[in-house]
Amino acid sequence: MIYFLCFGLILVGLYGVLVRRNTVKIIISLLVIEYGIHLLLVLQGYRRGGVPPIVEPGTDQQTWIGQSVDPLPQALVLTSIVIGLGVLALLVSLSIRLFERYGTMDISKMRRLKG
Amino acid sequence: MPEIVIMVLVILMIIGALLAIETSNLLHSVISVGAVGFLLSIVFLFLSAPDLAITQIAVEVITLVLLLRAAVRSENDSVPHRRKIIDTLVAVLMILAMAGLGARMFADFPQFGEPVMDRFADAPSNTYLQDGLEKTGAANIVTAVLLDFRAYDTLGEVTVLFCAVVGALSILRRPARKRLDRPDKEKDK
Amino acid sequence: MSGQKPTEGMSLIVKTTCGWLKGFILLYGIHIILYGHLTPGGGFAGGVIAASAFLLILLAEGQRAGLKTFSKKAALTWRSVGALIFLAVAGLGLVVTGTFFENFWTGHASGNFTHFGGSIQASEIGIGLLVCSSLYLVAMVLFGCAFGFESER
């Protein structure tokens, strides 16, 4: 059930990418897709009643291993979040450049070749 | 009852995303997507991923600043929602196709609350949890995975970040002509 | 943009608050970078927080003060230094143990929680420097003060 809600978030972002014409709106929809995918990956590693994958002084190693959530999706999503920020910076600078060149944010008016 | 809380939070995230996509004012949609990101970091806390929660909050702040820069630039150039029937039809068909594929995909997913590493005894995550502290000396297993067991991923990530920043710098650079016109420019630096 | 005068920042209230806050935000970012092997966080999160401290200076105190605190040349240099630290840790693994990225220098024996994290901590410092200065560079370019307005005024 929770997976379907999360997939719904991805579909909302997909709808935004397909329907909206404003470049900032398209960037925002891509962000929503990214959030949905991150959430989907982390949800798979969750254990019911799990504890964070951080050893504390004095914990019993064996019981802790039985309780901890999966650290692998968390590590991969951590890199993905920062990559997402770099890609967002690239997209925002592209959108600012397009606005300077065409004077509009509507991608359907940017079709003509110029310059 | 973490599942109920997570479900409510995800529903709120969907509402925020719909608001962000449907509203015609760019400033409103940027603020709505900020709400979605902060809710996501709360969800990460409930999923016992504190590393992700910290990173998501910090990244969300910078994201909002960058998006505001792009949105304020346009001086409320709100593009009217001209909806052609054929566009909406294509979008709905795409979304239905994706939903079908997703329903097929979720049949193979593990149940919520039972991670994949429980199914296979030799899953890499079990090794990481078992040997992480002894082999790397890092108590935070996520850091151990990130910088020791899977350091090549991090190297690739750093490369991508480096390239994205170089790309943004070169896209936003002023034309080189201006600098050639002003040979006396360099002496001030 | 490059032909304009540098912005002078916001009102006195914002500047005063920023003056109190910026040191603490930067300190928090450095703490998160240095203790990434024991507590949640690490090079990525700490780098982003430190970058937001510099971004606060750039936006609240004006471009002149921001560039005086952390200039474009310094950001470019620190970015390369961070990447080189990360690669140097990986290369030292190759030299010492014969495998690229091998952890050659575990900070402490198992079960001993010290402030010292060995090669993981060194990598965290490199990644933190890289992320911080990269994001600061992007923000600096997006807010239009990276290409020498001082001389073009």
Coordinates of C-alpha atoms in Angstrom, one line a residue:
Chain A
M1 CA 0.0 0.0 0.0
I2 CA 2.8 2.4 1.0
Y3 CA 4.6 1.5 -2.2
F4 CA 1.6 2.5 -4.3
L5 CA 1.4 5.8 -2.6
C6 CA 5.1 6.4 -3.3
F7 CA 4.6 5.3 -6.9
G8 CA 1.7 7.8 -7.1
L9 CA 4.2 10.6 -6.2
I10 CA 6.4 9.5 -9.1
L11 CA 3.4 9.5 -11.4
V12 CA 2.4 13.0 -10.3
G13 CA 5.9 14.2 -11.3
L14 CA 5.6 12.4 -14.6
Y15 CA 2.3 14.2 -15.2
G16 CA 4.0 17.5 -14.5
V17 CA 6.8 16.8 -16.9
L18 CA 4.4 15.8 -19.7
V19 CA 1.8 18.5 -19.4
R20 CA 3.4 21.7 -18.1
R21 CA 5.2 24.1 -20.5
N22 CA 7.0 26.4 -18.1
T23 CA 10.7 25.4 -17.7
V24 CA 10.6 26.1 -13.9
K25 CA 7.6 23.9 -13.6
I26 CA 9.4 21.1 -15.5
I27 CA 12.4 21.4 -13.2
I28 CA 10.0 21.2 -10.2
S29 CA 8.3 18.1 -11.6
L30 CA 11.7 16.4 -12.1
L31 CA 12.4 17.2 -8.4
V32 CA 9.2 15.5 -7.4
I33 CA 10.1 12.4 -9.5
E34 CA 13.5 12.4 -7.8
Y35 CA 11.9 12.5 -4.3
G36 CA 9.6 9.6 -5.2
I37 CA 12.5 7.4 -6.3
H38 CA 14.6 8.2 -3.3
L39 CA 11.6 7.3 -1.0
L40 CA 11.0 4.1 -2.9
L41 CA 14.6 3.0 -2.5
V42 CA 14.7 3.7 1.2
L43 CA 11.4 2.1 1.9
Q44 CA 12.7 -1.2 0.6
G45 CA 15.4 -1.3 3.2
Y46 CA 13.2 -0.6 6.2
R47 CA 12.7 -3.2 8.9
R48 CA 9.7 -3.1 11.1
G49 CA 10.8 -1.4 14.4
G50 CA 14.3 -1.0 13.0
V51 CA 17.1 1.1 14.5
P52 CA 19.5 3.3 12.5
P53 CA 22.7 1.5 11.1
I54 CA 25.0 3.2 13.6
V55 CA 26.8 1.2 16.3
E56 CA 26.8 2.8 19.7
P57 CA 29.3 2.1 22.4
G58 CA 28.1 -0.8 24.5
T59 CA 25.6 -2.3 22.1
D60 CA 25.5 -6.0 21.6
Q61 CA 26.7 -6.6 18.1
Q62 CA 24.5 -9.7 17.3
T63 CA 21.1 -8.3 18.5
W64 CA 21.9 -5.0 16.8
I65 CA 22.5 -6.7 13.5
G66 CA 19.1 -8.3 13.8
Q67 CA 17.4 -5.0 14.4
S68 CA 19.2 -2.6 12.0
V69 CA 17.8 -1.4 8.8
D70 CA 19.5 -2.0 5.5
P71 CA 22.4 0.4 5.1
L72 CA 23.0 -0.1 1.4
P73 CA 20.0 1.8 -0.1
Q74 CA 20.7 4.6 2.4
A75 CA 24.3 5.0 1.2
L76 CA 23.2 4.9 -2.5
V77 CA 20.4 7.4 -1.9
L78 CA 22.8 9.7 0.0
T79 CA 25.0 10.0 -3.1
S80 CA 21.9 10.4 -5.3
I81 CA 20.6 13.4 -3.3
V82 CA 23.8 15.3 -3.8
I83 CA 24.0 14.4 -7.5
G84 CA 20.4 15.7 -7.7
L85 CA 21.5 19.0 -6.3
G86 CA 24.3 19.3 -8.9
V87 CA 21.9 18.4 -11.7
L88 CA 19.4 20.9 -10.4
A89 CA 22.1 23.7 -10.5
L90 CA 22.8 22.8 -14.1
L91 CA 19.1 22.8 -15.0
V92 CA 18.5 26.2 -13.3
S93 CA 21.4 27.8 -15.1
L94 CA 20.1 26.4 -18.4
S95 CA 16.7 27.8 -17.7
I96 CA 18.1 31.2 -16.9
R97 CA 20.1 31.2 -20.1
L98 CA 17.0 30.2 -22.1
F99 CA 15.0 33.0 -20.5
E100 CA 17.8 35.5 -21.4
R101 CA 17.8 34.4 -25.0
Y102 CA 14.1 34.0 -25.7
G103 CA 12.5 36.2 -23.1
T104 CA 10.0 33.6 -22.2
M105 CA 9.7 30.5 -20.1
D106 CA 7.3 28.7 -22.4
I107 CA 9.0 25.8 -24.1
S108 CA 6.5 25.7 -26.9
K109 CA 7.7 29.2 -28.0
M110 CA 11.3 28.2 -27.9
R111 CA 11.1 25.8 -30.9
R112 CA 12.4 28.2 -33.5
L113 CA 16.2 28.2 -34.1
K114 CA 17.9 31.4 -33.4
G115 CA 21.4 32.5 -33.2
Chain B
M1 CA 2.5 2.8 14.2
P2 CA 5.2 4.2 12.0
E3 CA 3.4 2.9 8.8
I4 CA 0.3 5.0 9.4
V5 CA 2.5 8.1 10.0
I6 CA 4.5 7.5 6.9
M7 CA 1.4 6.9 4.8
V8 CA -0.1 10.2 6.0
L9 CA 3.1 12.0 5.3
V10 CA 3.4 10.6 1.8
I11 CA -0.2 11.6 1.1
L12 CA 0.7 15.1 2.3
M13 CA 3.7 15.0 -0.1
I14 CA 1.4 14.0 -3.0
I15 CA -0.9 16.9 -2.2
G16 CA 2.1 19.3 -2.1
A17 CA 3.4 18.0 -5.4
L18 CA 0.0 18.4 -7.0
L19 CA -0.2 22.0 -5.7
A20 CA 3.3 22.7 -6.9
I21 CA 2.4 21.5 -10.4
E22 CA -1.1 22.9 -10.7
T23 CA -0.8 26.4 -9.4
S24 CA -0.1 29.1 -11.9
N25 CA 2.1 31.3 -9.7
L26 CA 5.8 30.2 -9.8
L27 CA 6.6 31.5 -6.3
H28 CA 3.7 29.4 -4.9
S29 CA 4.9 26.3 -6.7
V30 CA 8.5 26.7 -5.5
I31 CA 7.3 27.0 -1.9
S32 CA 5.1 23.9 -2.3
V33 CA 7.9 21.8 -3.6
G34 CA 10.0 23.0 -0.6
A35 CA 7.2 21.6 1.7
V36 CA 7.4 18.3 -0.2
G37 CA 11.2 18.1 0.4
F38 CA 10.9 18.9 4.1
L39 CA 8.2 16.3 4.5
L40 CA 10.5 13.8 2.8
S41 CA 13.2 14.5 5.4
I42 CA 10.7 13.8 8.2
V43 CA 9.8 10.5 6.4
F44 CA 13.5 9.6 6.3
L45 CA 13.6 10.1 10.1
F46 CA 10.7 7.7 10.6
L47 CA 12.5 5.2 8.3
S48 CA 15.5 5.4 10.7
A49 CA 17.8 7.0 8.2
P50 CA 19.2 10.0 10.1
D51 CA 22.0 10.5 7.6
L52 CA 19.5 11.0 4.8
A53 CA 17.3 13.3 6.9
I54 CA 20.2 15.7 7.6
T55 CA 21.4 15.7 4.0
Q56 CA 17.9 16.2 2.7
I57 CA 17.2 19.2 4.9
A58 CA 20.5 20.9 4.0
V59 CA 20.1 20.1 0.3
E60 CA 16.5 21.3 0.4
V61 CA 17.5 24.8 1.6
I62 CA 20.0 25.2 -1.2
T63 CA 17.5 23.8 -3.7
L64 CA 14.9 26.4 -2.6
V65 CA 17.4 29.2 -3.0
L66 CA 18.4 28.1 -6.5
L67 CA 14.8 27.6 -7.6
L68 CA 13.8 31.0 -6.2
R69 CA 16.6 32.5 -8.3
A70 CA 15.1 30.8 -11.4
A71 CA 11.5 31.8 -10.5
V72 CA 12.1 35.4 -9.6
R73 CA 14.0 35.9 -12.8
S74 CA 10.9 35.4 -14.8
E75 CA 9.0 38.4 -13.2
N76 CA 5.8 36.3 -12.9
D77 CA 5.9 35.2 -16.4
S78 CA 3.2 32.8 -15.8
V79 CA 2.7 30.5 -18.8
P80 CA -1.0 30.0 -19.4
H81 CA -2.1 26.4 -19.1
R82 CA -3.2 25.8 -22.7
R83 CA -4.4 22.3 -22.7
K84 CA -4.7 20.6 -26.0
I85 CA -6.8 17.5 -25.9
I86 CA -4.2 15.4 -27.7
D87 CA -1.5 16.4 -25.2
T88 CA -3.5 15.5 -22.2
L89 CA -4.5 12.2 -23.8
V90 CA -0.9 11.3 -24.5
A91 CA 0.0 12.2 -20.9
V92 CA -2.8 10.1 -19.5
L93 CA -1.9 7.1 -21.7
M94 CA 1.7 7.4 -20.6
I95 CA 0.8 7.5 -16.9
L96 CA -1.6 4.6 -17.3
A97 CA 1.2 2.6 -19.0
M98 CA 3.6 3.5 -16.2
A99 CA 1.0 2.5 -13.6
G100 CA 0.6 -0.9 -15.2
L101 CA 4.3 -1.5 -15.3
G102 CA 4.5 -0.4 -11.7
A103 CA 1.7 -2.8 -10.6
R104 CA 3.7 -5.6 -12.3
M105 CA 6.8 -4.4 -10.5
F106 CA 5.3 -4.3 -7.0
A107 CA 4.4 -8.0 -7.3
D108 CA 8.1 -8.8 -6.9
F109 CA 8.8 -6.3 -4.1
P110 CA 9.4 -7.4 -0.6
Q111 CA 6.7 -6.8 2.0
F112 CA 7.0 -3.5 3.7
G113 CA 9.1 -3.9 6.8
E114 CA 11.0 -6.9 5.6
P115 CA 14.1 -5.8 3.9
V116 CA 15.7 -7.8 1.0
M117 CA 18.7 -8.6 3.0
D118 CA 16.7 -11.0 5.2
R119 CA 15.8 -13.2 2.2
F120 CA 19.3 -14.0 1.2
A121 CA 21.9 -14.9 3.8
D122 CA 24.8 -13.8 1.5
A123 CA 23.3 -10.4 0.7
P124 CA 26.0 -7.7 0.8
S125 CA 24.2 -5.7 3.4
N126 CA 24.6 -8.5 5.9
T127 CA 28.4 -8.4 5.3
Y128 CA 28.5 -4.7 5.8
L129 CA 26.6 -4.8 9.1
Q130 CA 28.7 -7.8 10.3
D131 CA 32.2 -6.5 9.4
G132 CA 31.7 -2.8 9.1
L133 CA 33.0 -1.8 12.5
E134 CA 36.0 -4.2 12.5
K135 CA 37.2 -3.6 9.0
T136 CA 36.7 0.1 8.6
G137 CA 36.7 1.6 12.1
A138 CA 33.6 3.7 11.4
A139 CA 30.7 3.2 13.7
N140 CA 28.3 4.8 11.2
I141 CA 27.8 1.9 8.7
V142 CA 26.4 4.2 6.1
T143 CA 29.6 6.1 6.0
A144 CA 31.6 2.9 6.0
V145 CA 29.6 1.6 2.9
L146 CA 30.0 5.0 1.2
L147 CA 33.7 5.6 1.7
D148 CA 35.1 2.1 2.1
F149 CA 33.1 -0.8 0.7
R150 CA 31.6 1.2 -2.2
A151 CA 34.2 4.0 -2.6
Y152 CA 34.1 3.7 -6.4
D153 CA 30.5 4.8 -6.3
T154 CA 31.5 7.9 -4.3
L155 CA 34.3 8.6 -6.8
G156 CA 31.8 8.5 -9.6
E157 CA 29.4 10.8 -7.6
V158 CA 32.2 13.3 -7.0
T159 CA 33.0 13.3 -10.7
V160 CA 29.4 13.9 -11.6
L161 CA 29.2 16.8 -9.1
F162 CA 32.4 18.3 -10.4
C163 CA 31.2 18.0 -14.0
A164 CA 27.8 19.5 -13.2
V165 CA 29.4 22.5 -11.5
V166 CA 31.8 23.0 -14.4
G167 CA 28.8 22.8 -16.8
A168 CA 26.8 25.4 -14.8
L169 CA 29.9 27.7 -14.7
S170 CA 30.4 27.5 -18.5
I171 CA 26.7 27.9 -19.3
L172 CA 26.4 31.0 -17.2
R173 CA 29.6 32.6 -18.3
R174 CA 29.5 36.0 -20.0
P175 CA 30.7 36.0 -23.6
A176 CA 34.4 36.2 -23.9
R177 CA 34.2 39.2 -26.2
K178 CA 33.6 41.5 -23.2
R179 CA 36.9 40.6 -21.6
L180 CA 38.8 41.1 -24.8
D181 CA 37.4 44.6 -25.1
R182 CA 38.9 45.5 -21.7
P183 CA 42.5 44.6 -21.6
D184 CA 43.0 46.7 -18.4
K185 CA 40.6 44.5 -16.5
E186 CA 43.1 42.0 -15.2
K187 CA 45.3 44.4 -13.3
D188 CA 42.7 45.0 -10.5
K189 CA 42.6 41.4 -9.5
Chain C
M1 CA 25.5 40.4 -13.6
S2 CA 28.9 41.5 -14.5
G3 CA 28.2 45.0 -15.5
Q4 CA 26.3 46.0 -12.4
K5 CA 27.4 47.3 -9.1
P6 CA 27.8 44.8 -6.4
T7 CA 24.8 44.5 -4.1
E8 CA 25.2 46.0 -0.7
G9 CA 23.1 43.4 1.2
M10 CA 19.9 43.6 3.2
S11 CA 18.8 45.7 6.2
L12 CA 20.8 46.1 9.4
I13 CA 18.6 43.6 11.3
V14 CA 19.3 40.9 8.8
K15 CA 23.0 41.7 8.7
T16 CA 23.3 41.6 12.5
T17 CA 21.5 38.3 12.7
C18 CA 23.6 36.9 10.0
G19 CA 26.7 38.0 11.8
W20 CA 25.7 36.0 14.8
L21 CA 24.6 33.0 13.0
K22 CA 27.2 32.5 10.3
G23 CA 29.9 31.2 12.6
F24 CA 27.7 28.7 14.3
I25 CA 26.4 27.3 11.0
L26 CA 29.9 27.0 9.7
L27 CA 31.0 25.3 12.9
Y28 CA 28.1 22.9 12.7
G29 CA 29.0 22.0 9.2
I30 CA 32.7 21.3 10.1
H31 CA 31.5 19.3 13.1
I32 CA 29.3 17.1 10.9
I33 CA 32.2 16.7 8.4
L34 CA 34.7 15.7 11.1
Y35 CA 32.4 13.3 13.0
G36 CA 30.9 11.5 10.0
H37 CA 32.4 8.2 11.1
L38 CA 30.6 8.2 14.4
T39 CA 27.4 10.1 14.1
P40 CA 24.9 10.7 11.2
G41 CA 26.2 13.0 8.6
G42 CA 29.5 13.1 6.7
G43 CA 31.2 14.9 4.0
F44 CA 28.1 15.5 1.8
A45 CA 25.8 16.8 4.5
G46 CA 28.5 18.8 6.3
G47 CA 29.7 20.3 3.0
V48 CA 26.2 21.4 2.0
I49 CA 25.7 23.0 5.5
A50 CA 29.0 24.9 5.3
A51 CA 28.1 26.0 1.8
S52 CA 24.8 27.4 3.1
A53 CA 26.7 29.4 5.7
F54 CA 28.8 31.1 2.9
L55 CA 25.6 31.5 0.8
L56 CA 24.0 33.3 3.8
I57 CA 27.0 35.7 3.9
L58 CA 26.7 36.3 0.2
L59 CA 23.0 37.0 0.2
A60 CA 22.6 38.9 3.5
E61 CA 25.8 40.9 3.7
G62 CA 26.1 41.7 0.0
Q63 CA 28.3 40.5 -2.7
R64 CA 31.3 42.5 -1.7
A65 CA 31.5 41.0 1.8
G66 CA 30.7 37.5 0.5
L67 CA 33.5 37.7 -2.0
K68 CA 35.9 39.0 0.6
T69 CA 35.1 36.1 2.9
F70 CA 35.4 33.4 0.2
S71 CA 36.6 34.6 -3.2
K72 CA 36.1 32.8 -6.5
K73 CA 39.7 31.9 -6.8
A74 CA 39.7 30.4 -3.3
A75 CA 36.6 28.4 -4.1
L76 CA 38.1 27.0 -7.3
T77 CA 41.3 26.2 -5.4
W78 CA 39.6 24.5 -2.5
R79 CA 37.5 22.5 -4.9
S80 CA 40.5 21.0 -6.5
V81 CA 42.2 20.5 -3.2
G82 CA 39.2 18.5 -1.9
A83 CA 39.2 16.3 -5.0
L84 CA 42.9 15.8 -4.7
I85 CA 42.6 14.8 -1.0
F86 CA 40.0 12.2 -1.9
L87 CA 42.2 10.8 -4.7
A88 CA 45.3 10.9 -2.5
V89 CA 43.6 8.7 0.1
A90 CA 42.6 6.3 -2.7
G91 CA 46.1 6.3 -4.2
L92 CA 47.8 5.8 -0.8
G93 CA 45.6 2.7 -0.5
L94 CA 47.1 1.6 -3.8
V95 CA 50.7 2.3 -2.6
V96 CA 50.4 0.8 0.9
T97 CA 48.2 -2.3 0.3
G98 CA 48.3 -2.7 -3.4
T99 CA 44.6 -2.1 -4.0
F100 CA 43.0 1.2 -5.1
F101 CA 40.6 2.6 -2.4
E102 CA 41.8 0.0 0.1
N103 CA 41.3 1.2 3.7
F104 CA 44.9 1.2 4.8
W105 CA 44.6 3.2 8.0
T106 CA 41.7 2.2 10.2
G107 CA 41.6 4.7 12.9
H108 CA 41.0 2.5 15.9
A109 CA 40.5 -1.1 16.8
S110 CA 37.0 -2.5 17.0
G111 CA 34.7 -1.3 19.7
N112 CA 36.9 1.7 20.5
F113 CA 35.0 4.9 19.7
T114 CA 37.5 7.7 19.3
H115 CA 37.5 11.1 17.6
F116 CA 40.0 9.8 15.1
G117 CA 38.7 8.1 12.0
G118 CA 41.7 7.3 9.9
S119 CA 41.4 7.2 6.1
I120 CA 37.6 7.5 6.2
Q121 CA 37.9 10.8 8.1
A122 CA 40.5 12.0 5.6
S123 CA 38.1 11.2 2.7
E124 CA 35.3 13.0 4.5
I125 CA 37.4 16.1 4.8
G126 CA 38.2 16.0 1.1
I127 CA 34.6 15.4 0.0
G128 CA 33.4 18.1 2.4
L129 CA 35.8 20.7 0.9
L130 CA 34.7 19.7 -2.6
V131 CA 31.0 19.8 -2.0
C132 CA 31.2 23.1 -0.1
S133 CA 33.2 25.0 -2.6
S134 CA 31.4 23.6 -5.6
L135 CA 28.0 24.6 -4.3
Y136 CA 29.3 28.0 -3.3
L137 CA 30.7 28.5 -6.8
V138 CA 27.3 27.6 -8.4
A139 CA 25.4 29.9 -6.1
M140 CA 28.0 32.7 -6.7
V141 CA 27.6 32.3 -10.5
L142 CA 23.8 32.1 -10.3
F143 CA 23.6 35.3 -8.2
G144 CA 25.8 37.0 -10.7
C145 CA 29.0 38.0 -9.0
A146 CA 31.7 35.6 -10.1
F147 CA 33.2 37.4 -13.0
G148 CA 34.8 40.5 -11.7
F149 CA 32.3 43.3 -11.5
E150 CA 34.8 45.2 -9.4
S151 CA 36.8 46.2 -12.5
E152 CA 33.9 46.5 -14.9
R153 CA 32.0 49.0 -12.9

